[in-house]
Structure formats: structure tokens, C-alpha cells
Coordinates of C-alpha atoms in Angstrom, one line a residue:
Chain T
G521 CA 178.4 -91.2 237.8
D522 CA 181.0 -89.2 239.5
S523 CA 181.1 -88.4 243.0
V524 CA 183.4 -86.7 245.6
T525 CA 184.2 -87.6 249.1
Q526 CA 185.2 -84.5 251.7
M527 CA 186.3 -84.4 255.1
E528 CA 183.2 -83.3 257.2
G529 CA 183.6 -80.1 258.5
P530 CA 183.6 -77.8 260.3
V531 CA 187.4 -77.4 260.4
T532 CA 188.2 -74.9 262.8
L533 CA 191.8 -73.2 262.8
S534 CA 193.4 -70.3 264.5
E535 CA 195.2 -67.8 262.0
E536 CA 198.4 -68.6 260.7
A537 CA 197.7 -72.5 260.8
F538 CA 198.4 -75.0 258.3
L539 CA 195.3 -76.1 256.3
T540 CA 194.4 -79.6 254.9
I541 CA 191.0 -80.5 253.5
N542 CA 191.1 -83.9 251.9
C543 CA 189.2 -85.0 248.8
T544 CA 188.8 -88.1 247.1
Y545 CA 186.7 -89.1 243.8
T546 CA 185.3 -91.5 241.7
A547 CA 184.9 -90.5 238.0
T548 CA 185.1 -92.3 234.7
G549 CA 188.1 -91.4 232.8
Y550 CA 190.4 -88.6 233.4
P551 CA 188.0 -85.8 234.9
S552 CA 189.2 -82.2 235.4
L553 CA 189.2 -81.5 238.9
F554 CA 188.2 -78.3 240.7
W555 CA 188.3 -76.3 244.1
Y556 CA 185.5 -74.2 244.5
V557 CA 185.0 -71.4 247.5
Q558 CA 181.7 -70.1 248.8
Y559 CA 181.9 -67.1 251.0
P560 CA 179.0 -66.3 253.1
G561 CA 176.0 -65.3 251.3
E562 CA 177.4 -65.4 247.7
G563 CA 177.6 -68.2 245.1
L564 CA 180.3 -70.7 244.5
Q565 CA 183.7 -69.3 242.6
L566 CA 186.4 -71.0 241.0
L567 CA 189.5 -71.1 243.6
L568 CA 191.6 -73.7 241.6
K569 CA 191.9 -76.1 239.3
A570 CA 194.0 -79.1 237.5
T571 CA 193.3 -80.8 234.4
K572 CA 195.8 -83.8 234.0
A573 CA 197.4 -86.1 236.4
D574 CA 200.6 -84.7 238.7
D575 CA 199.1 -80.9 238.0
K576 CA 199.4 -78.6 240.5
G577 CA 196.7 -75.9 240.8
S578 CA 197.1 -72.7 242.8
N579 CA 196.0 -69.6 243.9
K580 CA 195.7 -67.1 246.5
G581 CA 198.2 -69.2 248.6
F582 CA 195.8 -72.5 248.2
E583 CA 197.4 -75.4 246.3
A584 CA 196.3 -78.9 245.5
T585 CA 198.1 -81.7 243.6
Y586 CA 195.9 -83.9 241.0
R587 CA 197.1 -87.4 242.2
K588 CA 195.6 -90.0 239.7
E589 CA 197.1 -93.2 241.9
T590 CA 194.9 -92.1 244.9
T591 CA 192.2 -90.5 243.3
S592 CA 192.9 -87.4 245.5
F593 CA 192.9 -83.5 245.1
H594 CA 193.6 -82.5 248.9
L595 CA 193.4 -78.7 249.3
E596 CA 196.5 -77.2 251.2
K597 CA 197.3 -73.8 252.6
G598 CA 200.3 -73.0 254.5
S599 CA 198.9 -70.1 256.8
V600 CA 195.3 -69.3 256.6
Q601 CA 193.7 -66.0 257.3
V602 CA 190.6 -65.2 258.9
S603 CA 189.1 -64.1 255.7
D604 CA 189.9 -67.5 254.1
S605 CA 186.7 -68.6 256.3
A606 CA 184.2 -70.2 253.7
V607 CA 182.7 -73.4 252.6
Y608 CA 185.2 -75.2 250.4
F609 CA 183.9 -77.6 247.5
C610 CA 185.8 -80.4 245.8
A611 CA 184.4 -81.1 242.2
P612 CA 185.3 -83.5 239.6
A613 CA 184.1 -83.1 236.0
A614 CA 184.5 -85.8 233.3
G615 CA 185.8 -84.9 230.1
G616 CA 182.4 -85.9 228.3
S617 CA 180.0 -83.8 230.1
Y618 CA 181.6 -81.0 231.6
I619 CA 179.2 -81.3 234.6
P620 CA 180.9 -80.2 237.7
T621 CA 179.9 -82.6 240.4
F622 CA 179.3 -81.1 244.1
G623 CA 179.0 -82.4 247.7
R624 CA 178.5 -80.8 250.9
G625 CA 181.4 -78.6 251.0
T626 CA 183.9 -78.6 254.2
S627 CA 183.2 -75.5 256.2
L628 CA 186.5 -73.7 257.2
I629 CA 186.3 -71.5 260.4
V630 CA 189.3 -69.1 261.2
H631 CA 189.8 -67.5 264.3
P632 CA 192.1 -64.6 265.0
Chain Y
D698 CA 180.6 -58.8 232.0
A699 CA 178.2 -58.9 234.9
G700 CA 178.5 -62.5 235.8
V701 CA 175.7 -64.8 235.7
I702 CA 172.7 -62.7 237.2
Q703 CA 169.6 -64.5 239.1
S704 CA 166.3 -63.0 240.3
P705 CA 165.0 -62.7 242.7
R706 CA 167.9 -62.8 245.3
H707 CA 165.1 -63.9 248.1
E708 CA 161.5 -65.2 247.9
V709 CA 159.4 -66.1 250.2
T710 CA 156.0 -67.7 249.4
E711 CA 153.0 -69.5 250.9
M712 CA 152.6 -73.5 250.2
G713 CA 150.7 -73.8 247.1
Q714 CA 151.9 -71.1 245.0
E715 CA 153.7 -71.1 242.2
V716 CA 157.6 -69.8 242.3
T717 CA 159.6 -68.8 239.4
L718 CA 163.2 -68.5 239.3
R719 CA 165.2 -66.6 236.9
C720 CA 168.6 -66.6 235.4
K721 CA 170.5 -64.8 232.8
P722 CA 174.0 -66.7 232.0
I723 CA 177.1 -65.0 230.9
S724 CA 177.1 -64.1 227.4
G725 CA 178.2 -66.8 224.8
H726 CA 178.4 -69.6 227.7
N727 CA 176.5 -72.7 225.9
S728 CA 176.1 -74.3 229.1
L729 CA 173.7 -73.9 232.0
F730 CA 173.2 -75.8 235.4
W731 CA 170.5 -75.2 237.8
Y732 CA 171.6 -76.4 241.5
R733 CA 169.8 -76.7 244.6
Q734 CA 171.5 -76.1 248.0
T735 CA 170.8 -77.3 251.6
M736 CA 172.2 -77.8 255.0
M737 CA 171.4 -81.7 254.6
R738 CA 172.0 -82.4 250.9
G739 CA 174.7 -80.1 250.0
L740 CA 174.8 -78.9 246.7
E741 CA 172.6 -80.9 244.1
L742 CA 172.4 -80.8 240.2
L743 CA 168.6 -80.2 239.3
I744 CA 169.1 -79.8 235.4
Y745 CA 172.1 -79.3 232.8
F746 CA 171.1 -77.4 229.4
N747 CA 173.3 -77.3 226.5
N748 CA 172.7 -74.8 223.6
N749 CA 169.4 -74.4 225.2
V750 CA 168.7 -77.9 225.1
P751 CA 167.9 -80.0 228.2
I752 CA 170.5 -82.6 228.4
D753 CA 170.5 -84.1 232.0
D754 CA 167.2 -83.5 234.4
S755 CA 167.7 -86.4 236.3
G756 CA 168.1 -84.4 239.4
M757 CA 164.7 -82.7 239.1
P758 CA 163.1 -83.9 242.1
E759 CA 159.3 -84.6 240.8
D760 CA 157.0 -83.2 238.7
R761 CA 156.3 -80.0 240.4
F762 CA 159.6 -78.7 239.2
S763 CA 160.2 -77.5 235.7
A764 CA 163.0 -75.7 233.9
K765 CA 162.9 -73.7 230.3
M766 CA 165.8 -72.2 228.5
P767 CA 163.7 -70.6 225.9
N768 CA 167.0 -68.8 224.0
A769 CA 170.8 -68.5 225.3
S770 CA 170.3 -65.6 227.3
F771 CA 167.6 -66.6 229.6
S772 CA 166.3 -69.6 231.8
T773 CA 163.6 -70.2 234.5
L774 CA 163.1 -72.7 237.1
K775 CA 159.5 -73.1 238.2
I776 CA 157.9 -74.8 241.0
Q777 CA 154.2 -75.6 241.0
P778 CA 152.9 -76.0 243.8
S779 CA 155.5 -75.2 246.1
E780 CA 156.0 -77.1 249.4
P781 CA 157.9 -76.0 252.3
R782 CA 160.8 -78.9 251.8
D783 CA 161.6 -76.7 248.9
S784 CA 163.0 -74.1 250.8
A785 CA 166.9 -74.0 249.8
V786 CA 169.1 -71.6 248.1
Y787 CA 169.0 -72.3 244.2
F788 CA 171.8 -71.7 242.0
C789 CA 172.4 -71.2 238.4
A790 CA 175.6 -71.6 237.0
S791 CA 176.9 -71.3 233.5
S792 CA 179.9 -72.1 231.3
L793 CA 181.8 -72.3 228.1
K794 CA 181.6 -76.4 227.0
E795 CA 185.3 -75.8 226.0
N796 CA 186.3 -74.2 229.5
T797 CA 185.1 -76.7 232.3
E798 CA 185.0 -73.7 235.0
A799 CA 181.5 -73.2 235.7
F800 CA 180.3 -69.5 236.8
F801 CA 177.6 -69.0 239.7
G802 CA 175.1 -66.4 239.9
Q803 CA 174.5 -65.3 243.8
G804 CA 171.6 -67.2 244.5
T805 CA 168.0 -67.3 245.1
R806 CA 167.1 -67.8 248.5
L807 CA 163.7 -69.6 248.5
T808 CA 161.5 -69.9 251.8
V809 CA 158.1 -71.6 251.7
V810 CA 155.9 -71.0 254.7

């Protein structure tokens, strides 16, 4: 089945630092790829997505590019803010089932 | 739309008791998912419904867990009898089959003592 490997957290950064959270996946076929974010005490919400190879998803200053050749979908942001502190989940969803597959997520802590 | 609505938000129960978690998906969505989140195991898919029919329940941990979706606007996850190791946050999510984004509820934090 589908699976995802994310870097272990927590990732601790100072405000305005550059962020990269690595994500690699295994899936049958050509899945859509998603990043979700979970703020404290809340459910997950979609951050960005890409549906085919070389697509770039972007939202709120975050970006991720669908790299089919390396099966990766790394999340980046040029300048993080304290309000970006949350848990981030990379999730592939194979085309036939549309079931998002999650892992443990990566906790991001941003200090002022 | 109010989004996916789960109840209760918090539940504390004694070991051996029956627990029922409830979910109202977004109107018009025809896929519904129940997930369980713990520190150790992360976010695990328990069961997936499509058009009210259970499609994949391979993630349901054991027979103590059961889920139903009697209609398009309501689903329940029941644990009977509950055990302390069932303590977790349980999320319900829904999506359109044509749109793969999943919309999550706020979750139910279950504590079994």
C-alpha cells in the first residue's frame, strides 16, 4: 500500500529562518500529493497539493514540488513565523482510492 | 457549511464501558474516514466509507471497534468494551470522490481510565 516517510521532529527554528521538511513516498501509480497542517487542538487542514509530476503547490508562503523521479514532495518556506508552529503531514493519495495516507507528521516549533 | 462536525469533543470513560463517537460529514461529500491519532503511531486510518458503504476496515484494531454509516449525513464509531490503550484523539474526515482533499473535524479526545 501507499506509505510516506517524513523527517523526524521536532524541527526547531528561529523566526524568519528557512524551512525544509523532507517527504518521500511510495505509492502505486501516480498519486496526488498533499501537505496538511495541524495546529494545536485542531484537526488537520489542507496546506497545499500537487496532482501531477513537476506541479508546484503553494499556499501561505509554503511551497512543494512533485518530483516523480525522486518520489519526493519536500515542503519549503523562505521565512517562518511563530504562527507556523504546528505539525505537518505529507500524504500521498493513490488515484483509485482517494484515501489520504498519513504518517506521524513533523512537529515544527518556531521561536521569536 | 459548518465543516465536519464531531461529538463529543472530549470523552472520559472507565475501562469496560461502551463509547460512541459521532460524526456529521460535509453535505454532499460521499467519502468518510475515521482516523485515530496517538503519539506513538501517528495518524492511522481505521475505516473508510464510500456512499455509506464500508470499503476498507482493515485498520480497525479489533472486534471491540465497530463503525456504521446509516445515512449520508451521520456516522458512528463505537468501542465496546473500552480499554485504556484506546485513549487517543479520533478524527472523522470527509471528501468528494472527485476531489481528493479530505476535510477533518476537530476530533474527539478519548481518555479511558
